[in-house]
PDB file of C-alpha atoms in Angstrom:
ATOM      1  CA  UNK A 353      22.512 -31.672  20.873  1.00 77.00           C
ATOM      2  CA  UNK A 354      22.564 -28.843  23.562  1.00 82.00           C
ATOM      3  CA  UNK A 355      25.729 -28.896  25.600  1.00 84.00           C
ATOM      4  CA  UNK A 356      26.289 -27.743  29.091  1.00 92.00           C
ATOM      5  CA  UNK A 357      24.652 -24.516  29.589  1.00 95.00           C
ATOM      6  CA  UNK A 358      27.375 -23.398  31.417  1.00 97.00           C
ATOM      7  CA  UNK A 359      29.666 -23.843  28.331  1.00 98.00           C
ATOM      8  CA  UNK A 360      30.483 -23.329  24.630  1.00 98.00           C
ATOM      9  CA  UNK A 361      32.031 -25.603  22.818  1.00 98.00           C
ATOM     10  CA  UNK A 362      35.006 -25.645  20.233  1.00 98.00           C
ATOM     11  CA  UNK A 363      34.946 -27.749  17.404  1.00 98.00           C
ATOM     12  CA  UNK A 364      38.211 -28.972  15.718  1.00 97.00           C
ATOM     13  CA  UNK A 365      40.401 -31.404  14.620  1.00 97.00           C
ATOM     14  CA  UNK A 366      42.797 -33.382  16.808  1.00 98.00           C
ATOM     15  CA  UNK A 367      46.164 -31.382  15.639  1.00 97.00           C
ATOM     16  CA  UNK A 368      44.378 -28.275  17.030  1.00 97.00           C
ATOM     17  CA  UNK A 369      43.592 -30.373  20.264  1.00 98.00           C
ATOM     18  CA  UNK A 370      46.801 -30.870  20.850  1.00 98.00           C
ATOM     19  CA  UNK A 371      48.128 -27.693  20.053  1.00 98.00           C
ATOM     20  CA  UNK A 372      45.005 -26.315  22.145  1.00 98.00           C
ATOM     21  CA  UNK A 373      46.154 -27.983  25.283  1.00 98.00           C
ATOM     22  CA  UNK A 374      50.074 -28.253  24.480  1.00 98.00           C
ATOM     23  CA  UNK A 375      49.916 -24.520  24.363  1.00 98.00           C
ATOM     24  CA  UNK A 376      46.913 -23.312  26.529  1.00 98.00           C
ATOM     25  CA  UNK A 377      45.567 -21.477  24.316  1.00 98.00           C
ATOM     26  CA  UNK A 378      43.067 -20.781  21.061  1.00 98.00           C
ATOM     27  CA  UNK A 379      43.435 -18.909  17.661  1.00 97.00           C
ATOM     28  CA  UNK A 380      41.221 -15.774  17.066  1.00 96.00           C
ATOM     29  CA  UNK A 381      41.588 -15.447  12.784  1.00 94.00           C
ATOM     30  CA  UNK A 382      41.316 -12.661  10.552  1.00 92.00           C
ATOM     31  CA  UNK A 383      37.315 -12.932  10.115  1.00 90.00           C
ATOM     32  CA  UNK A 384      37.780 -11.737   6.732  1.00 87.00           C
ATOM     33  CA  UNK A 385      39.326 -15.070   5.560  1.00 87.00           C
ATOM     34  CA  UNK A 386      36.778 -16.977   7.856  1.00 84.00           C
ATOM     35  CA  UNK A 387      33.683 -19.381   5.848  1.00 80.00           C
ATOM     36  CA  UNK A 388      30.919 -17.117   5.374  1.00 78.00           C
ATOM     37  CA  UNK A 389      31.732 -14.756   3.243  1.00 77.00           C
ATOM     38  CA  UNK A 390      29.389 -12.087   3.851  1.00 78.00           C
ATOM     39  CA  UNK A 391      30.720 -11.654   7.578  1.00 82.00           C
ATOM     40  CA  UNK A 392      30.723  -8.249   8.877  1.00 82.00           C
ATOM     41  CA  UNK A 393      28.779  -7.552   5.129  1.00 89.00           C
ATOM     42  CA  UNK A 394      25.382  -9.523   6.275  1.00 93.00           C
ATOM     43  CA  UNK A 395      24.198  -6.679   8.722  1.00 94.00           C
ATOM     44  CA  UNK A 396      26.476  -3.612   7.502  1.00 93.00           C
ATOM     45  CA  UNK A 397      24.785  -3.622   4.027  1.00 93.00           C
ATOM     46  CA  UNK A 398      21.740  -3.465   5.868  1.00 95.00           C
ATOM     47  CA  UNK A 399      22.281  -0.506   7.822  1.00 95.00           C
ATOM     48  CA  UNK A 400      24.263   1.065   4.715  1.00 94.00           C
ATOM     49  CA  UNK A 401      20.669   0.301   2.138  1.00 95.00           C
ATOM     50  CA  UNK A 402      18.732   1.742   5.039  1.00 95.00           C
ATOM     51  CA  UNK A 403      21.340   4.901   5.304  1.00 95.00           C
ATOM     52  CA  UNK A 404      21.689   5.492   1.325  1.00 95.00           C
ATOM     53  CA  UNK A 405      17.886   5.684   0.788  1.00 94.00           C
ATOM     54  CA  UNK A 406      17.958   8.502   3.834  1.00 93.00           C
ATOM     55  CA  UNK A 407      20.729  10.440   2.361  1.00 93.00           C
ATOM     56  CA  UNK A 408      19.627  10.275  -1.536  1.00 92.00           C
ATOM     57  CA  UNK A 409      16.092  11.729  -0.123  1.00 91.00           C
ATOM     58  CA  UNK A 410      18.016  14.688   1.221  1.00 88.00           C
ATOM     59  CA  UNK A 411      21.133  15.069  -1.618  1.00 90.00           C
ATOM     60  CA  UNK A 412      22.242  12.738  -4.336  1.00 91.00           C
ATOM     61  CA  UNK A 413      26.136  14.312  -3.700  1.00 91.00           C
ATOM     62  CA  UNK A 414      25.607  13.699  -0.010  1.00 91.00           C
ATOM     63  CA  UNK A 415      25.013  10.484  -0.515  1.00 93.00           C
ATOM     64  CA  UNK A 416      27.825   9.947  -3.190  1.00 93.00           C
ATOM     65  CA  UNK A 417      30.155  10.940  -0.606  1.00 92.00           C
ATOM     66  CA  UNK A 418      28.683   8.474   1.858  1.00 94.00           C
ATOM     67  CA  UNK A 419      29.286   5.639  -0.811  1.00 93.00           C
ATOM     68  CA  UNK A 420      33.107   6.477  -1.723  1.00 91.00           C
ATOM     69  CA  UNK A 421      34.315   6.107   2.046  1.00 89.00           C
ATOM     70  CA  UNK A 422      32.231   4.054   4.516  1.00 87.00           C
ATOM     71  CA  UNK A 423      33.613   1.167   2.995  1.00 82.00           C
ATOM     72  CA  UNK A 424      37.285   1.832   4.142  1.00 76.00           C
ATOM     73  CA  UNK A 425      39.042   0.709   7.132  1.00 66.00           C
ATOM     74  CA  UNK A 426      41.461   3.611   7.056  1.00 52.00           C
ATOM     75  CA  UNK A 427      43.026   2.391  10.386  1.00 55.00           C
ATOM     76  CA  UNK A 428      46.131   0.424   7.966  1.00 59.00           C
ATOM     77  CA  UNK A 429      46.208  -3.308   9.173  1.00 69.00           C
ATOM     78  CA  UNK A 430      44.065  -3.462  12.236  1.00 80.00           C
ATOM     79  CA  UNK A 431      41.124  -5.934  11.830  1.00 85.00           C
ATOM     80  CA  UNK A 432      38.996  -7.861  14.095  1.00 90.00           C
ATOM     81  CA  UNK A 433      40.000 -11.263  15.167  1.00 94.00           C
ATOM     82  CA  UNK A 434      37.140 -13.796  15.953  1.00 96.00           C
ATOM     83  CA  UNK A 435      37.067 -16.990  17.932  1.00 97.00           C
ATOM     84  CA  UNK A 436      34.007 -19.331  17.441  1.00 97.00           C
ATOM     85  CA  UNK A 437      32.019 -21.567  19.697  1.00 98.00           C
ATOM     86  CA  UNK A 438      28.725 -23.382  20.182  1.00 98.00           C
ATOM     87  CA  UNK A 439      26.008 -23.776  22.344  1.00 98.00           C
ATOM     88  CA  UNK A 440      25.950 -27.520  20.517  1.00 97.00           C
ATOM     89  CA  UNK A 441      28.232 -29.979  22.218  1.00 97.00           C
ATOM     90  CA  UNK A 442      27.317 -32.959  19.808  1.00 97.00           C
ATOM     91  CA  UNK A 443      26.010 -31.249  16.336  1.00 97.00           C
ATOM     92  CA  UNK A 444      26.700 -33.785  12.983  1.00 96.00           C
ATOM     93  CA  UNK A 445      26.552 -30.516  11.329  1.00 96.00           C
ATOM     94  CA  UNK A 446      29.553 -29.115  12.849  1.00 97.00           C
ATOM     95  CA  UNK A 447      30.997 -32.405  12.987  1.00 97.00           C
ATOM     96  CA  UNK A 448      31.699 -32.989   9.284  1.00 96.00           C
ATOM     97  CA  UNK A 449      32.421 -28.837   9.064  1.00 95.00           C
ATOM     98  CA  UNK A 450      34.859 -28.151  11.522  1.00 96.00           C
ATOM     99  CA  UNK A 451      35.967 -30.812  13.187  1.00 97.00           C
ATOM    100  CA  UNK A 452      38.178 -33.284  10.346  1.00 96.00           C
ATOM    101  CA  UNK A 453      34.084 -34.690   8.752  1.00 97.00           C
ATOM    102  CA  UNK A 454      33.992 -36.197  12.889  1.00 97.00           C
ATOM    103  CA  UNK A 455      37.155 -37.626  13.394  1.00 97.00           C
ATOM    104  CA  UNK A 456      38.185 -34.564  15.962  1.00 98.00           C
ATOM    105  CA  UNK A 457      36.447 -33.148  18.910  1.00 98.00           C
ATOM    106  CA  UNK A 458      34.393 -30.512  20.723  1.00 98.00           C
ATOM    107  CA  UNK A 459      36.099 -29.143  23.357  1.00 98.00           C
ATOM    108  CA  UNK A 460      34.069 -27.181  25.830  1.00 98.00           C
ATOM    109  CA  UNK A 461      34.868 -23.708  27.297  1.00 98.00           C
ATOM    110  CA  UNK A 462      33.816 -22.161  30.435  1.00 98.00           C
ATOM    111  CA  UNK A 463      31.083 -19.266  29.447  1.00 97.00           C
ATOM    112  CA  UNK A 464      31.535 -17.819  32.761  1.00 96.00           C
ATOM    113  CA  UNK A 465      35.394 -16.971  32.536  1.00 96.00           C
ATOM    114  CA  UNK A 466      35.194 -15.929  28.884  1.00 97.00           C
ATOM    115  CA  UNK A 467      32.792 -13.695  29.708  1.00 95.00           C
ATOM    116  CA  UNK A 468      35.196 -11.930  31.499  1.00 93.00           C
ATOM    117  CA  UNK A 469      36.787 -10.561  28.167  1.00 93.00           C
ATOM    118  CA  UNK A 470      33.398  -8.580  27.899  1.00 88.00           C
ATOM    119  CA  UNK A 471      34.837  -5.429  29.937  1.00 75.00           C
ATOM    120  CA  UNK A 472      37.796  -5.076  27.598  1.00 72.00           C
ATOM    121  CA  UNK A 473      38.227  -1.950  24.503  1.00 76.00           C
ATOM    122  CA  UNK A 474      37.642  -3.460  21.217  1.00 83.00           C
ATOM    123  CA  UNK A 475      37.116  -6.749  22.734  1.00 91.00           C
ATOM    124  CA  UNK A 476      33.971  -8.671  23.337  1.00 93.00           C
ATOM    125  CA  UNK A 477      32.728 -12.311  24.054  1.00 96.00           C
ATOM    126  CA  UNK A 478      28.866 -12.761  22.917  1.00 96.00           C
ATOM    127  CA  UNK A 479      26.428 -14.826  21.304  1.00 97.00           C
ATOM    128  CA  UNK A 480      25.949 -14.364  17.640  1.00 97.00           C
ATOM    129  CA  UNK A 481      21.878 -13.220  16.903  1.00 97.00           C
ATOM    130  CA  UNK A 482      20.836 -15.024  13.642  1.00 96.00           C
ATOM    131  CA  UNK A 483      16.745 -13.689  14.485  1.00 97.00           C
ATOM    132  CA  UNK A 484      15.900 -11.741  11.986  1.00 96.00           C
ATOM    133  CA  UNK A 485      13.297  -9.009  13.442  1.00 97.00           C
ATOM    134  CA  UNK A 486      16.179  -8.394  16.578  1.00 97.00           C
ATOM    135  CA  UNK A 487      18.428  -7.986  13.646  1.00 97.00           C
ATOM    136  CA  UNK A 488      15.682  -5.571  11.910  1.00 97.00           C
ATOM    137  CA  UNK A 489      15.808  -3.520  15.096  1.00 97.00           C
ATOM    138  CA  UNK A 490      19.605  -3.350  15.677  1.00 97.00           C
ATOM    139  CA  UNK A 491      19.493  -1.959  11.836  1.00 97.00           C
ATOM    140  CA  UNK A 492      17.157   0.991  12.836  1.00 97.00           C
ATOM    141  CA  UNK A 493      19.266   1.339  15.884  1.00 96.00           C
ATOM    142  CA  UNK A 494      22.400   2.178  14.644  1.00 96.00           C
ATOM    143  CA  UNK A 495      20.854   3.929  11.017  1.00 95.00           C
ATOM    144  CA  UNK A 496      19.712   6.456  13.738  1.00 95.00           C
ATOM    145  CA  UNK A 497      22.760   6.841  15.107  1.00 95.00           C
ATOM    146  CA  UNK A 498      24.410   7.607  11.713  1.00 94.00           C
ATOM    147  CA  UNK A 499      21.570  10.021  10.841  1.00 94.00           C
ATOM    148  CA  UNK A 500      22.037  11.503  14.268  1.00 94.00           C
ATOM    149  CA  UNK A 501      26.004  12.376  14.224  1.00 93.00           C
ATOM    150  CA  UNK A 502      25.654  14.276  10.649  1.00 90.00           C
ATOM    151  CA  UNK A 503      24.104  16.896  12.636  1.00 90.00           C
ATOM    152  CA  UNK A 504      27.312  17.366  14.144  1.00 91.00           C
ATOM    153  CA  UNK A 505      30.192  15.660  11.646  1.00 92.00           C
ATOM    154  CA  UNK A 506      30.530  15.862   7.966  1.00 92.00           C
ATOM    155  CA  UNK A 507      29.267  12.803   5.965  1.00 90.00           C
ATOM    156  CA  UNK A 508      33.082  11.741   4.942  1.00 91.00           C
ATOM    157  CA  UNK A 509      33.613  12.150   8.556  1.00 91.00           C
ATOM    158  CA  UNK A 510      30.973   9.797   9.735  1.00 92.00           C
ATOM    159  CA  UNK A 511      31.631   7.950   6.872  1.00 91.00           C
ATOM    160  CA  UNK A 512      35.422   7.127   7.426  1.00 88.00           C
ATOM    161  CA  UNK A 513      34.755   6.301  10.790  1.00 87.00           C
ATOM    162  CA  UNK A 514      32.124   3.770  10.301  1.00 87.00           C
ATOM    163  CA  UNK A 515      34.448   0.792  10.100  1.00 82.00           C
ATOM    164  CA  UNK A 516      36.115   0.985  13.561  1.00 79.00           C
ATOM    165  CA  UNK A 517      32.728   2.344  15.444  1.00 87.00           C
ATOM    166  CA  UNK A 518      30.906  -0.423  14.328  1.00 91.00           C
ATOM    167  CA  UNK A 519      32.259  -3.277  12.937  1.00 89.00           C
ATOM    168  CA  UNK A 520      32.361  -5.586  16.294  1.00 91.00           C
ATOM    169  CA  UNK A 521      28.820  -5.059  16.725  1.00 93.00           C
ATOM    170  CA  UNK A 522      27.945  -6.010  12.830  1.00 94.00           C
ATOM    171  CA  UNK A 523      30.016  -8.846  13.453  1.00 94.00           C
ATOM    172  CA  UNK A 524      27.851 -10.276  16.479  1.00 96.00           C
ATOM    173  CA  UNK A 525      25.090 -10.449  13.520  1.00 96.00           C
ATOM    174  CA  UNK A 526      24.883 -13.264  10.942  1.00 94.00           C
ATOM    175  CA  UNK A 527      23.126 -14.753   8.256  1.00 93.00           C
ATOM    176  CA  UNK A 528      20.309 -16.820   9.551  1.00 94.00           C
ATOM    177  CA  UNK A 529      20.686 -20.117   7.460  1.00 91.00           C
ATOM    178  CA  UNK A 530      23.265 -20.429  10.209  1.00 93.00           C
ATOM    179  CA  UNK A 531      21.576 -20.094  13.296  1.00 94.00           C
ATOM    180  CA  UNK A 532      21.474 -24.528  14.195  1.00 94.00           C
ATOM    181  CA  UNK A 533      24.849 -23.641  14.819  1.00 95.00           C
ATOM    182  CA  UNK A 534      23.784 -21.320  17.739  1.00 97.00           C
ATOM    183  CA  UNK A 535      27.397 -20.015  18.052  1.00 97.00           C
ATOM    184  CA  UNK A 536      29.056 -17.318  20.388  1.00 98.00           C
ATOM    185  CA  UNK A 537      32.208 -15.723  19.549  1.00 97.00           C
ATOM    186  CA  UNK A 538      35.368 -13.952  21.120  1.00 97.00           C
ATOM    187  CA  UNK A 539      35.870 -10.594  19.173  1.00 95.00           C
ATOM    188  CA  UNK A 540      39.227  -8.864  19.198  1.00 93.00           C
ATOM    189  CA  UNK A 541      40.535  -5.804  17.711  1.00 88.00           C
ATOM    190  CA  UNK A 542      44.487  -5.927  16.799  1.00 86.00           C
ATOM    191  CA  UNK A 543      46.633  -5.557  14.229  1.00 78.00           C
ATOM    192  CA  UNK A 544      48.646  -8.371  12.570  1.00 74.00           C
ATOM    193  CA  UNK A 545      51.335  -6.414  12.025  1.00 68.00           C
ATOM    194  CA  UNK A 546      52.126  -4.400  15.290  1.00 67.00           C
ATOM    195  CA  UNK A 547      50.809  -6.027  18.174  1.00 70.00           C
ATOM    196  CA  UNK A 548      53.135  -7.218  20.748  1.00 76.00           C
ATOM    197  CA  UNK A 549      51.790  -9.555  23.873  1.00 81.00           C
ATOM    198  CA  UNK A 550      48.338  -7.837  25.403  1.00 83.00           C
ATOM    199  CA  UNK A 551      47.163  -8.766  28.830  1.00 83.00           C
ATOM    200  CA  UNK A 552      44.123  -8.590  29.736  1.00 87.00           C
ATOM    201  CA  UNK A 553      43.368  -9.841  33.242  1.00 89.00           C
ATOM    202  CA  UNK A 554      44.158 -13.803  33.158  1.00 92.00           C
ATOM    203  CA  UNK A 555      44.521 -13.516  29.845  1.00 95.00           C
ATOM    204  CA  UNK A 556      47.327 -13.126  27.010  1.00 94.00           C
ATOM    205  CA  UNK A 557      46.429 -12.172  23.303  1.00 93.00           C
ATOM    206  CA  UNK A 558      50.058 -13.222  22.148  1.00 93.00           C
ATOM    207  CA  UNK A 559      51.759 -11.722  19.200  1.00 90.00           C
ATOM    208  CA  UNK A 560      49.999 -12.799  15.645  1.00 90.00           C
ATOM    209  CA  UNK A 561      51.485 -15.549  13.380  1.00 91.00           C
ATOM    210  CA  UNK A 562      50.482 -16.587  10.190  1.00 93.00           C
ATOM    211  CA  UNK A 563      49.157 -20.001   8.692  1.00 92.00           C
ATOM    212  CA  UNK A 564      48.749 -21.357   5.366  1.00 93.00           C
ATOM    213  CA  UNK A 565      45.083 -23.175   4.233  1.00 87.00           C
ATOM    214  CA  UNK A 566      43.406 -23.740   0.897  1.00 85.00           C
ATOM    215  CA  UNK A 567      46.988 -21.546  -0.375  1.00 91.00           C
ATOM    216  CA  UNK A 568      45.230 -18.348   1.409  1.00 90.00           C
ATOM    217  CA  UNK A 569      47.723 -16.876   4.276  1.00 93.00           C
ATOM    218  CA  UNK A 570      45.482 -16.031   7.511  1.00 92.00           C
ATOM    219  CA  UNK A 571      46.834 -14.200  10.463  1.00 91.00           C
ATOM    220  CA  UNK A 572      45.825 -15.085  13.821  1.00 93.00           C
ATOM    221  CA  UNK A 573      46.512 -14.208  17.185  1.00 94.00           C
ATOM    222  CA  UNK A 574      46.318 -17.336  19.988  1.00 96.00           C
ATOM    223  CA  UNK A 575      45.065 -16.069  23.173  1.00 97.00           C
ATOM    224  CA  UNK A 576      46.471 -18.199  26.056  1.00 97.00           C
ATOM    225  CA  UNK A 577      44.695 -19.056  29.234  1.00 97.00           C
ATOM    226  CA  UNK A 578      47.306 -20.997  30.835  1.00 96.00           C
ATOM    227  CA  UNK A 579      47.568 -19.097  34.121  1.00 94.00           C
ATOM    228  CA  UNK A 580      43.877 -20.802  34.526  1.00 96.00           C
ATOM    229  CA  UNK A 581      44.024 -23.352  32.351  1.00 96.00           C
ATOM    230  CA  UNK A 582      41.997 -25.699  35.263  1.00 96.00           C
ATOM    231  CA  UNK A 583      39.392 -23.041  35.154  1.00 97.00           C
ATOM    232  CA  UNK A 584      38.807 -23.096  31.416  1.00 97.00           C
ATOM    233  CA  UNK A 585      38.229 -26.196  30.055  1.00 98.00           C
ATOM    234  CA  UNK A 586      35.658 -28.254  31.614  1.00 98.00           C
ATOM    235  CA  UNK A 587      34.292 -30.914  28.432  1.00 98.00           C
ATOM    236  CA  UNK A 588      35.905 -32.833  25.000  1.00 98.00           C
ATOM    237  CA  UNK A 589      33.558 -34.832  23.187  1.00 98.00           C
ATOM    238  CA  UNK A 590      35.112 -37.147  20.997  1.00 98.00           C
ATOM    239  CA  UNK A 591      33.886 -37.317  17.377  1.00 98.00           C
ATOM    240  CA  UNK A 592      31.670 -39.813  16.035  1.00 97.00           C
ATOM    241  CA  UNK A 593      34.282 -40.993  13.253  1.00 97.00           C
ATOM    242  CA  UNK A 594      37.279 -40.011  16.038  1.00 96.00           C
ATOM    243  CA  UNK A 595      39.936 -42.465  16.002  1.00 95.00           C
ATOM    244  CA  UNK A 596      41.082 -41.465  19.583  1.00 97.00           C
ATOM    245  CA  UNK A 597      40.770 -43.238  22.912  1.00 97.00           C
ATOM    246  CA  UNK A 598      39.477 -41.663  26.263  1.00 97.00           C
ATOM    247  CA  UNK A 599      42.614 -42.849  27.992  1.00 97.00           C
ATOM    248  CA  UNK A 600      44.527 -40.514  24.755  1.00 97.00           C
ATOM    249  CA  UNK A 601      42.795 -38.012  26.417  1.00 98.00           C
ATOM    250  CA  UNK A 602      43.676 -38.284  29.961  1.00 97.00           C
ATOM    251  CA  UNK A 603      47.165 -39.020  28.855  1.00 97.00           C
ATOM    252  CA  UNK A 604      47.066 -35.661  27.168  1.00 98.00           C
ATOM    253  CA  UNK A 605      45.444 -33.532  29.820  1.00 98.00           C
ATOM    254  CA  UNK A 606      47.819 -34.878  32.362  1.00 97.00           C
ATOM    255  CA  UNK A 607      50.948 -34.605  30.409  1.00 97.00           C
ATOM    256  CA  UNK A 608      50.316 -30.615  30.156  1.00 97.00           C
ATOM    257  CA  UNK A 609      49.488 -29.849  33.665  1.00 96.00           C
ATOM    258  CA  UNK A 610      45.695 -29.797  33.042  1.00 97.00           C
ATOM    259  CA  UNK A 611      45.431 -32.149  36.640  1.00 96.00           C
ATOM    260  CA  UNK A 612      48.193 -31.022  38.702  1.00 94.00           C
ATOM    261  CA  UNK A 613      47.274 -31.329  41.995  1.00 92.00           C
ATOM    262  CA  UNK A 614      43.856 -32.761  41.300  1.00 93.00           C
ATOM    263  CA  UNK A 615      42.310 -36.383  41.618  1.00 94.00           C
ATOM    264  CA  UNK A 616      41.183 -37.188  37.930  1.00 92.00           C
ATOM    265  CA  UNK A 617      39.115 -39.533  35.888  1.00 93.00           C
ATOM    266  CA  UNK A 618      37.159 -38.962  32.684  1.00 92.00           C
ATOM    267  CA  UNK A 619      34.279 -37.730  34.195  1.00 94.00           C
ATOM    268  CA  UNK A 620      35.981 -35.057  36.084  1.00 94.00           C
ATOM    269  CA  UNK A 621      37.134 -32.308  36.500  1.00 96.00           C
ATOM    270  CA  UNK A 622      37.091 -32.521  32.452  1.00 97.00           C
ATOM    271  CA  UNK A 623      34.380 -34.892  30.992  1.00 97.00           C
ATOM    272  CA  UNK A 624      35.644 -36.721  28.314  1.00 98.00           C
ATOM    273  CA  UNK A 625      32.247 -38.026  26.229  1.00 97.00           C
ATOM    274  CA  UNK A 626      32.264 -40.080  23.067  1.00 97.00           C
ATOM    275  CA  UNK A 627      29.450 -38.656  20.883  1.00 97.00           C
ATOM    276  CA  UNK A 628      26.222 -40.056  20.403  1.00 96.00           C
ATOM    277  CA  UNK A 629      25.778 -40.035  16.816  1.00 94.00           C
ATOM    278  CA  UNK A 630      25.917 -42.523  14.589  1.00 92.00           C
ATOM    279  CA  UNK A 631      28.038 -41.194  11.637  1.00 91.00           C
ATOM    280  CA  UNK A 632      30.902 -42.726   9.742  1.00 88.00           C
ATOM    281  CA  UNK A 633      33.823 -40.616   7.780  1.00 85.00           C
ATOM    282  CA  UNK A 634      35.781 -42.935   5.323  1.00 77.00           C
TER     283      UNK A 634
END
């Protein structure tokens, strides 16, 4: 079901709820160790089949050199960090896949002040394009660009260099068999290693941390929004297995500040909503 147009929604379980509003604030992850594994890979193998079949017309060496360093991110630790949302507020899909099989909740996000993450480097808050002839043209877009700068770099140049020029825009591209999920995403470049606290206008990327899950360490950094906390948060639908009351909610909300100095009720200023589907988790 399509949410609030005005909003994207988060879908998790209730000890991330609490730890969402406890702390003000939401984990981007390592998107290597996110659930589709081709992410990043879906659209760069693309441009790199459409960039090897340009080079091996011109030179076979060329194009070995191509091959044995644009796959390198020779920047040490620094990755991308992704946070994911959904245009669906009430989706049995994402339910049962991210959000404890509908026991947890959908918590929805102001679109309007995440978008202003948009005018920060190696940082960007967009919608992910799952269409494949947009994706097509993106893929002749950038193979020109490639093509272009050889005139002007070496090939290991270009090649070595792919990585950071281009991997947040491959990673606004995915695999189409998940487009019902119509998601958006918070993109962040950072290492896990040396970052300290970032600010960026109302917002804090705080230092990374580490989890465990499925015996597979992930880094993550939580960017807080508690200096507009009020501002953020706007929606939490309740899952249709979730074993938690509305008045848990408002109990929550309050206890962290998310009302202070505001009249309150479950419609507003944050909507709680019990879904409207019908499923059961045992």
């Amino acid at each position: 079901m399509k949410g609030n147009k005005d909003l994207v929604y988060h879908y998790c379980g209730i000890e991330a709820l609490v730890s969402i509003i406890r702390t003000s604030s939401i984990w981007l992850s390592d998107y290597r160790k996110m659930n589709d594994y081709a992410e990043e890979k879906w659209i760069k193998e693309k441009v790199n089949k459409k960039i090897r079949e340009q080079l091996i017309s011109i030179d076979k060496k060329v194009c070995d050199i191509w091959d044995r360093y644009y796959d390198q991110n020779t920047y040490g630790t620094n990755t991308f960090f992704v946070g994911c949302f959904s245009e669906e507020c009430d989706d049995l899909t994402q339910w049962t896949r991210y959000a404890d099989d509908g026991r947890g909740v959908a918590i929805g996000f102001s679109k309007d002040v995440l978008c202003k993450l948009n005018d920060g480097f190696g940082l960007a808050f967009d919608k992910i394009i799952y269409d494949e002839k947009v994706q097509e043209q993106f893929v002749n877009k950038i193979t020109k660009q490639i093509m272009d700068r050889f005139d002007r770099q070496s090939v290991m140049h270009v090649a070595i260099e792919f990585f950071q020029d281009y991997t947040l825009q491959f990673l606004k591209y995915k695999n189409p068999g998940f487009y019902s999920e119509n998601e958006w995403r918070v993109i962040h470049y950072s290492s896990p290693a040396y970052q300290d606290t970032a600010y960026y206008g109302e917002f804090e990327f705080l230092k990374p941390e580490f989890r465990v899950n499925k015996n597979r360490i992930i880094s993550y950094i939580p960017l807080s929004f508690s200096e507009i906390k009020q501002d953020v948060i706007k929606e939490i639908h309740l899952g249709p297995s979730s074993k938690v009351s509305i008045n848990d909610i408002l109990n929550l909300l309050n206890a962290y500040g998310y009302y202070e100095n505001v009249s309150f009720s479950h419609k507003e200023p944050i909507a709680i909503i019990k879904s409207e589907s019908t499923y059961q988790s045992y």
